[in-house]
Coordinates of C-alpha atoms and ligand atoms in Angstrom, one line a residue:
M1 CA -1.7 -92.2 0.2
T2 CA -4.4 -92.7 -2.7
T3 CA -6.1 -96.0 -2.6
L4 CA -6.2 -97.5 -5.9
S5 CA -9.1 -98.8 -7.9
C6 CA -9.9 -102.4 -8.4
F7 CA -8.3 -102.2 -12.0
E8 CA -5.0 -100.9 -11.3
L9 CA -4.0 -103.5 -8.9
G10 CA -2.3 -105.9 -11.4
E11 CA -2.0 -109.4 -11.0
R12 CA -0.3 -110.0 -7.9
M13 CA -1.8 -111.5 -4.6
L14 CA -3.8 -109.1 -2.4
S15 CA -4.2 -108.5 1.0
V16 CA -7.7 -108.6 2.3
S17 CA -7.1 -104.9 3.7
E18 CA -5.9 -103.6 0.2
A19 CA -9.0 -105.2 -1.6
R20 CA -11.3 -104.2 0.9
A21 CA -9.8 -100.3 0.7
S22 CA -10.1 -100.5 -3.2
L23 CA -13.3 -102.1 -3.3
L24 CA -14.8 -99.2 -1.4
T25 CA -13.4 -96.7 -4.1
L26 CA -16.3 -98.4 -6.1
V27 CA -18.9 -96.7 -3.9
S28 CA -19.7 -92.7 -4.2
G29 CA -20.8 -92.5 -0.4
P30 CA -24.2 -93.0 1.7
L31 CA -27.4 -93.4 -0.1
A32 CA -30.1 -90.9 -0.5
T33 CA -32.7 -90.6 2.3
E34 CA -36.0 -91.6 3.0
K35 CA -38.8 -90.9 5.7
V36 CA -40.7 -93.9 7.2
A37 CA -43.0 -94.6 9.7
L38 CA -41.4 -95.3 13.1
V39 CA -42.8 -98.6 13.2
H40 CA -41.5 -99.6 10.2
A41 CA -37.9 -98.1 11.0
H42 CA -36.3 -101.4 12.7
G43 CA -33.1 -102.2 11.7
R44 CA -33.0 -98.6 9.3
V45 CA -29.9 -96.1 9.7
L46 CA -30.6 -92.8 11.0
A47 CA -29.9 -90.6 8.1
E48 CA -29.8 -87.5 10.6
A49 CA -29.1 -86.7 14.3
V50 CA -32.2 -87.0 16.2
V51 CA -32.7 -84.2 19.1
A52 CA -35.0 -84.1 22.3
A53 CA -37.3 -81.8 21.7
F54 CA -38.5 -81.8 25.4
D55 CA -36.9 -83.6 28.6
V56 CA -38.0 -87.4 29.1
P57 CA -39.7 -87.9 31.6
G58 CA -41.3 -84.8 31.2
H59 CA -42.2 -84.0 34.9
T60 CA -40.4 -85.6 38.2
N61 CA -42.5 -88.4 39.0
A62 CA -43.3 -91.0 41.3
A63 CA -41.1 -94.6 40.8
M64 CA -43.5 -96.3 43.5
D65 CA -47.2 -96.3 44.3
G66 CA -47.4 -95.0 47.7
I67 CA -47.3 -91.4 49.2
A68 CA -45.5 -88.4 48.2
L69 CA -44.1 -85.5 50.6
N70 CA -41.8 -82.9 51.2
W71 CA -39.3 -84.8 53.3
P72 CA -37.2 -82.5 55.3
C73 CA -33.8 -82.5 54.0
A74 CA -30.6 -80.3 55.6
E75 CA -29.7 -78.9 51.9
E76 CA -31.4 -77.6 49.3
G77 CA -33.0 -80.6 47.0
V78 CA -33.1 -84.0 47.4
G79 CA -30.7 -87.0 48.9
G80 CA -29.5 -85.1 51.7
P81 CA -29.3 -86.0 55.5
L82 CA -32.4 -85.5 57.5
A83 CA -32.9 -82.2 58.7
G84 CA -34.3 -82.5 62.5
E85 CA -37.4 -84.0 63.3
S86 CA -39.5 -85.5 60.6
P87 CA -43.0 -85.6 61.6
A88 CA -44.4 -88.6 62.8
E89 CA -48.1 -88.1 61.4
W90 CA -49.0 -86.5 58.0
R91 CA -52.2 -85.0 56.4
L92 CA -53.4 -86.7 53.5
V93 CA -54.7 -83.9 51.5
G94 CA -54.8 -85.3 47.7
Q95 CA -54.4 -88.1 45.2
A96 CA -52.3 -88.4 41.9
L97 CA -52.8 -90.6 39.1
A98 CA -50.6 -91.5 36.0
G99 CA -52.1 -89.2 33.8
Q100 CA -54.3 -87.0 36.4
P101 CA -52.0 -84.7 38.5
W102 CA -52.5 -83.1 41.5
Q103 CA -52.8 -79.7 41.2
G104 CA -52.0 -78.1 44.5
R105 CA -48.8 -77.4 46.5
L106 CA -47.9 -79.3 49.7
G107 CA -47.5 -77.5 52.8
P108 CA -45.5 -78.6 55.7
G109 CA -47.0 -82.2 57.1
E110 CA -48.9 -82.6 54.2
C111 CA -48.9 -85.7 51.6
I112 CA -50.6 -87.2 48.6
S113 CA -51.5 -90.9 47.6
I114 CA -49.5 -91.0 44.5
T115 CA -49.2 -94.2 41.8
T116 CA -46.4 -95.1 39.9
G117 CA -45.5 -92.4 37.2
A118 CA -47.9 -89.6 38.3
P119 CA -46.1 -86.3 38.4
L120 CA -45.0 -85.1 41.5
P121 CA -46.7 -82.0 43.1
E122 CA -45.2 -78.7 44.2
G123 CA -43.4 -79.1 47.2
A124 CA -42.7 -82.7 47.2
N125 CA -39.3 -84.6 47.0
T126 CA -40.0 -87.8 48.3
V127 CA -41.8 -91.2 47.6
I128 CA -42.7 -93.7 50.5
M129 CA -43.9 -96.9 49.4
Q130 CA -47.3 -97.8 50.0
E131 CA -46.5 -101.1 51.9
Q132 CA -44.3 -98.7 54.3
V133 CA -47.0 -96.2 55.4
T134 CA -50.5 -96.9 57.6
I135 CA -53.4 -95.0 56.0
S136 CA -56.3 -94.3 58.4
G137 CA -58.8 -91.5 56.9
D138 CA -56.7 -88.7 56.4
Q139 CA -54.0 -89.7 58.8
V140 CA -50.7 -91.6 57.5
N141 CA -48.2 -92.9 59.5
I142 CA -44.8 -94.1 58.7
D143 CA -43.8 -97.2 59.5
S144 CA -40.1 -97.0 59.7
A145 CA -39.2 -93.3 59.5
D146 CA -35.6 -94.0 60.0
R147 CA -35.2 -96.0 56.7
V148 CA -36.7 -93.0 54.5
K149 CA -33.8 -91.2 52.7
G150 CA -35.2 -87.8 51.1
G151 CA -35.4 -88.0 47.7
Q152 CA -36.1 -91.5 47.2
H153 CA -38.4 -93.1 44.6
V154 CA -38.4 -90.1 42.7
R155 CA -37.6 -89.9 38.6
M156 CA -36.5 -86.6 38.2
A157 CA -37.3 -84.7 34.9
G158 CA -35.1 -85.0 32.4
E159 CA -33.1 -88.1 33.8
D160 CA -33.5 -90.2 30.7
I161 CA -32.5 -87.0 28.4
T162 CA -32.7 -83.3 28.8
R163 CA -34.4 -81.0 25.7
G164 CA -31.7 -80.0 23.0
Q165 CA -29.4 -83.3 23.8
V166 CA -28.8 -85.5 21.1
A167 CA -30.4 -88.8 21.5
L168 CA -29.5 -90.7 18.4
E169 CA -26.4 -89.5 16.1
A170 CA -26.9 -89.7 12.5
G171 CA -25.6 -92.9 11.3
S172 CA -27.1 -95.0 14.4
R173 CA -28.8 -98.3 13.3
I174 CA -32.3 -98.5 15.0
D175 CA -32.6 -101.4 17.1
A176 CA -35.1 -102.4 19.5
A177 CA -34.3 -100.4 22.2
A178 CA -33.8 -96.9 20.0
L179 CA -37.5 -97.8 18.5
G180 CA -38.6 -97.4 22.0
F181 CA -36.3 -94.4 22.5
L182 CA -37.5 -92.4 19.5
A183 CA -41.4 -93.3 20.3
S184 CA -40.4 -91.8 24.1
L185 CA -39.2 -88.6 22.1
G186 CA -42.7 -88.4 20.1
Q187 CA -41.0 -89.3 17.0
A188 CA -43.8 -90.6 14.6
D189 CA -41.2 -91.1 11.6
V190 CA -38.0 -90.8 10.7
T191 CA -35.3 -90.0 8.3
V192 CA -33.4 -92.5 7.1
R193 CA -31.0 -93.9 4.6
C194 CA -32.8 -95.8 1.5
R195 CA -31.8 -99.4 1.7
P196 CA -29.3 -100.4 -0.7
R197 CA -31.2 -102.6 -3.4
V198 CA -28.8 -105.4 -3.8
A199 CA -29.4 -108.2 -6.7
V200 CA -27.9 -111.5 -6.2
F201 CA -28.1 -114.5 -8.4
S202 CA -26.2 -118.0 -8.7
T203 CA -24.1 -119.6 -11.5
G204 CA -23.5 -122.6 -12.5
D205 CA -25.1 -126.0 -14.2
E206 CA -24.9 -128.0 -11.7
V207 CA -26.6 -125.2 -9.1
T208 CA -30.6 -126.5 -8.8
A209 CA -33.2 -124.7 -6.8
P210 CA -34.4 -126.1 -3.8
G211 CA -37.9 -127.5 -4.6
D212 CA -36.7 -128.6 -8.1
G213 CA -35.8 -132.6 -8.7
R214 CA -32.1 -133.3 -8.4
D215 CA -30.3 -135.1 -10.7
A216 CA -26.9 -137.4 -9.9
A217 CA -24.6 -134.1 -10.7
A218 CA -27.0 -131.4 -9.4
I219 CA -26.1 -129.5 -5.9
Y220 CA -28.9 -127.4 -4.3
D221 CA -28.0 -123.6 -4.4
A222 CA -27.1 -122.9 -0.8
N223 CA -25.3 -119.8 -1.6
R224 CA -28.2 -117.5 -2.8
Y225 CA -30.3 -118.0 0.5
S226 CA -27.2 -117.8 2.6
L227 CA -26.5 -114.2 0.9
I228 CA -30.0 -113.3 1.0
G229 CA -29.7 -113.9 4.8
L230 CA -26.3 -111.8 5.1
L231 CA -28.1 -109.0 2.9
Q232 CA -31.2 -108.9 5.2
E233 CA -28.9 -109.0 8.2
H234 CA -26.9 -106.3 6.8
G235 CA -29.9 -103.7 6.1
A236 CA -30.2 -104.0 2.3
E237 CA -32.8 -104.9 0.1
V238 CA -32.6 -108.1 -1.6
M239 CA -33.4 -108.5 -5.7
D240 CA -33.7 -112.0 -6.2
L241 CA -32.3 -113.0 -9.7
G242 CA -32.5 -116.8 -9.3
I243 CA -29.9 -119.1 -11.1
V244 CA -28.2 -118.3 -14.3
R245 CA -26.9 -121.0 -16.3
D246 CA -23.2 -121.0 -17.6
D247 CA -24.5 -119.4 -20.7
D248 CA -23.4 -115.8 -22.1
N249 CA -26.8 -114.6 -23.1
A250 CA -28.8 -115.7 -20.1
L251 CA -26.0 -113.9 -18.1
V252 CA -25.9 -110.4 -19.6
A253 CA -29.5 -110.7 -19.8
R254 CA -29.7 -110.8 -15.8
L255 CA -26.9 -108.3 -15.3
T256 CA -28.2 -105.9 -17.7
E257 CA -31.9 -106.1 -16.1
A258 CA -29.8 -106.0 -12.6
A259 CA -27.5 -102.9 -13.4
E260 CA -30.8 -101.0 -14.5
V261 CA -32.1 -101.0 -10.7
A262 CA -29.7 -102.0 -8.3
D263 CA -27.0 -100.3 -6.2
L264 CA -24.9 -103.3 -6.3
V265 CA -24.8 -107.0 -7.8
I266 CA -23.2 -110.0 -6.3
S267 CA -23.2 -113.2 -7.9
S268 CA -21.5 -116.4 -6.5
G269 CA -19.4 -119.5 -8.2
G270 CA -18.1 -119.1 -11.9
V271 CA -15.5 -117.3 -11.6
S272 CA -12.6 -120.1 -10.5
V273 CA -10.0 -120.0 -13.6
G274 CA -11.5 -123.3 -15.3
Q275 CA -14.9 -121.5 -15.7
A276 CA -14.3 -117.7 -15.4
D277 CA -15.0 -117.1 -19.1
Y278 CA -18.8 -116.8 -18.7
T279 CA -18.8 -114.3 -15.5
K280 CA -15.8 -112.5 -17.1
A281 CA -17.1 -112.3 -20.8
A282 CA -20.6 -111.3 -19.6
V283 CA -19.5 -108.8 -17.4
E284 CA -17.0 -107.2 -19.7
S285 CA -19.6 -107.0 -22.5
M286 CA -21.3 -104.4 -20.3
G287 CA -18.7 -103.0 -18.3
R288 CA -15.5 -103.8 -16.6
L289 CA -14.4 -107.0 -14.7
T290 CA -10.8 -107.9 -12.8
L291 CA -10.2 -111.1 -11.4
W292 CA -8.4 -111.0 -8.1
R293 CA -6.2 -113.2 -5.9
I294 CA -6.6 -112.3 -2.7
A295 CA -4.2 -114.1 0.3
L296 CA -7.9 -114.9 2.2
R297 CA -8.7 -118.6 3.1
P298 CA -11.7 -119.6 2.6
G299 CA -12.1 -116.9 -0.3
R300 CA -11.0 -117.3 -3.5
P301 CA -11.5 -116.9 -6.1
M302 CA -13.4 -113.3 -6.7
A303 CA -14.0 -111.0 -9.4
C304 CA -14.9 -107.6 -9.2
G305 CA -16.0 -105.1 -11.9
T306 CA -18.6 -102.3 -12.7
L307 CA -21.5 -102.9 -15.1
G308 CA -23.2 -100.1 -17.4
E309 CA -22.9 -96.4 -17.8
Q310 CA -24.0 -96.3 -13.9
Q311 CA -20.6 -98.4 -13.0
V312 CA -22.8 -100.1 -10.7
P313 CA -20.4 -102.2 -8.5
F314 CA -20.0 -105.9 -9.2
L315 CA -18.8 -108.6 -6.7
G316 CA -18.4 -112.2 -8.0
L317 CA -17.9 -114.4 -4.8
P318 CA -16.5 -117.8 -4.6
G319 CA -18.9 -120.7 -5.3
N320 CA -17.8 -122.5 -2.1
P321 CA -20.5 -122.0 0.4
V322 CA -18.3 -120.9 2.9
A323 CA -16.0 -119.1 1.2
C324 CA -19.0 -117.0 -0.1
M325 CA -20.2 -116.2 2.9
V326 CA -16.7 -115.1 4.3
T327 CA -16.0 -113.1 1.4
F328 CA -19.5 -111.1 1.9
L329 CA -18.7 -110.6 5.2
C330 CA -15.1 -109.3 4.2
F331 CA -15.8 -107.1 1.1
V332 CA -19.9 -106.8 0.8
A333 CA -20.3 -105.6 4.3
P334 CA -18.2 -102.8 4.1
L335 CA -19.7 -101.2 0.9
L336 CA -23.3 -101.6 2.4
R337 CA -22.3 -99.9 5.5
V338 CA -20.5 -96.8 3.4
M339 CA -24.1 -96.7 1.3
L340 CA -25.9 -96.8 4.6
G341 CA -23.6 -94.3 6.4
I342 CA -23.2 -96.4 9.4
S343 CA -20.7 -94.6 11.5
Q344 CA -20.2 -97.5 14.4
A345 CA -17.5 -99.8 13.8
P346 CA -18.4 -103.3 13.9
L347 CA -17.9 -105.3 17.1
R348 CA -14.3 -107.0 17.3
Q349 CA -13.3 -108.8 20.3
R350 CA -10.2 -110.9 21.7
A351 CA -10.6 -114.5 23.0
V352 CA -8.2 -117.1 24.3
A353 CA -8.0 -119.6 21.6
D354 CA -9.1 -123.0 23.0
G355 CA -7.8 -125.3 19.8
R356 CA -5.4 -124.7 16.8
F357 CA -7.0 -122.3 14.5
N358 CA -4.4 -122.8 11.4
S359 CA -3.1 -120.2 8.9
R360 CA 0.2 -119.3 6.8
L361 CA 2.1 -116.3 7.1
G362 CA 1.0 -113.8 4.4
R363 CA -2.2 -115.1 4.3
T364 CA -5.4 -114.1 6.3
D365 CA -8.1 -117.0 7.6
F366 CA -11.1 -116.6 8.9
C367 CA -11.7 -119.9 11.0
R368 CA -15.2 -121.0 12.5
G369 CA -15.7 -120.8 16.1
R370 CA -17.4 -121.1 19.0
L371 CA -17.1 -118.6 22.1
S372 CA -17.7 -119.4 25.8
C373 CA -16.7 -117.3 28.8
D374 CA -14.5 -118.9 31.9
E375 CA -15.2 -118.0 35.5
D376 CA -13.1 -115.1 35.5
G377 CA -15.5 -113.6 32.5
R378 CA -12.6 -114.1 29.7
L379 CA -14.1 -115.1 26.4
H380 CA -12.6 -118.3 24.8
V381 CA -13.0 -119.8 21.3
M382 CA -13.0 -123.5 20.3
P383 CA -13.0 -124.4 16.5
T384 CA -16.2 -125.9 15.5
G385 CA -14.9 -128.7 13.4
A386 CA -14.1 -129.4 9.8
Q387 CA -13.1 -126.3 8.1
G388 CA -13.0 -127.2 4.5
S389 CA -14.6 -124.2 2.7
G390 CA -17.3 -126.1 1.6
I391 CA -18.4 -127.3 4.9
L392 CA -21.4 -125.3 6.0
S393 CA -22.1 -127.3 8.8
S394 CA -19.0 -125.9 11.0
M395 CA -20.2 -122.5 10.0
V396 CA -23.9 -123.1 11.1
A397 CA -22.2 -124.3 14.6
A398 CA -20.2 -121.1 14.6
D399 CA -21.1 -117.9 16.7
C400 CA -17.7 -116.1 15.5
L401 CA -14.9 -115.8 13.1
V402 CA -11.7 -115.9 14.1
E403 CA -9.5 -114.1 12.2
V404 CA -6.0 -115.0 12.1
G405 CA -4.2 -112.2 10.1
D406 CA -1.5 -112.2 7.7
D407 CA 1.4 -111.4 10.3
M408 CA 0.6 -114.6 12.1
E409 CA 1.1 -118.2 11.8
N410 CA -1.5 -120.6 13.1
A411 CA -3.2 -119.7 16.5
N412 CA -2.3 -122.3 18.8
P413 CA -4.2 -123.2 22.4
G414 CA -3.7 -120.5 24.6
D415 CA -2.9 -117.6 22.0
T416 CA -5.4 -114.8 21.8
V417 CA -7.0 -114.2 18.8
T418 CA -9.1 -111.5 17.6
I419 CA -13.0 -112.8 16.6
H420 CA -15.6 -111.2 14.7
P421 CA -19.2 -112.3 16.2
L422 CA -21.6 -113.6 13.5
F423 CA -25.1 -113.3 12.9
R424 CA -26.4 -110.3 14.3
F425 CA -30.0 -109.8 13.7
P426 CA -31.0 -105.8 12.9
Ligands
LIG501 P1 -16.9 -122.6 -8.7 O1 -16.7 -121.2 -8.1 O2 -18.2 -122.2 -9.4 O3 -15.8 -123.2 -9.2 O4 -17.6 -123.3 -7.3 C1 -16.8 -124.1 -6.5 C2 -17.6 -124.7 -5.7 O5 -19.0 -124.4 -5.1 C3 -18.0 -125.9 -6.5 O6 -18.0 -127.4 -5.9 C4 -19.5 -125.7 -6.4 O7 -20.7 -126.8 -6.9 C5 -20.0 -125.1 -5.6 N1 -21.3 -124.0 -5.5 C6 -21.2 -123.2 -6.7 N2 -22.1 -122.1 -6.6 C7 -22.8 -122.9 -5.5 C8 -24.0 -122.8 -5.0 N3 -24.8 -121.5 -5.0 N4 -24.6 -123.3 -3.8 C9 -23.8 -124.3 -3.3 N5 -22.7 -124.5 -4.1 C10 -22.2 -123.8 -5.3
LIG502 MG1 -1.9 -116.3 8.6

């Protein structure tokens, strides 16, 4: 089945999934790639798989400070049972330090002292902790030989990753662990997706920038800040276009500027029926726009369209601050994921409702919840308070959104619900 574009859906009420699928037709696929130094790669998305060029670790090495020796094993290799008697005394013939290997080959009854990370010499298969040996001159006695297992305290070459293996797939987001892993593979730079450039502005005559004076009718511009935070969390590069007055010319000027450089333009406010005209007229004068009714709460009203010859996608999000955040997560985040070529689906979990989450049949509700874990390890979720679409304090208190789908009427205490974790830093 082909997905209809945003302009073909008509006036009817849309489901969240229909609206999302249709919005995805506005983006053509992942953005271009660029090479960045590894030190600047945190939060970026790999455009190509990284393949290990060598084994990590590169050498079989000691996992403890102590002595390395050839412990007699019944079978070839390590880890087998003890084969016959082990010598009671071993002769110390050298020393290996991390970065300074001992070059010889150990003969029977010989050992060397070794530090953590130093390569095991040829002939060695086992390390015994320093605390469990007594050394006098070149004589080494093992204090409790019956507790030694052949092969112990040895890290095998390639046990982290072997040469030729895929270390990280294309589409992986580079987190702290991945940064270290890439460094261990000697990658000084990586090829990543360019960050989507997203222009963001707020609309409304009552909307005032924090720091400016506030007259009686003014409200401070919460949305632009929430959106900037969300954009950063989702790997975008933010172009902050500030606040646009409810005035045609200003809006057209700002949109024209944005469409020249941005991959996506988002605004908040000014698309409700009473005042839709400003955003609608401005976008239509330079592209296409359609106002949507989506069976989503909080989340109405919303507009989408394209700007300029490049047909840069435009999304007009609702003015109410929580509706603005929820529609970002429902509709903007998936577009960013496509532009970034992110392969992994976002985490969804199931939790037991500890309170009531209201919804209607035929409508999807995203309610603010806080997670906890019971003694059996099951996740539970509790509403964080008043759920009005302008109430940011209950969004601040939330660590997840509870999705009560359009096939469900309310979730009651004890019901199992789907949750979307919030605020994952890149
Ligand atoms: P609108 O969608 O423009 O009708 O706005 C709906 C509600 O959201 C109104 O109460 C506005 O004052 C409020 N609102 C609009 N823009 C913002 C903003 N940037 N920050 C905080 N609240 C806003
Ligand atoms: Mg429902």
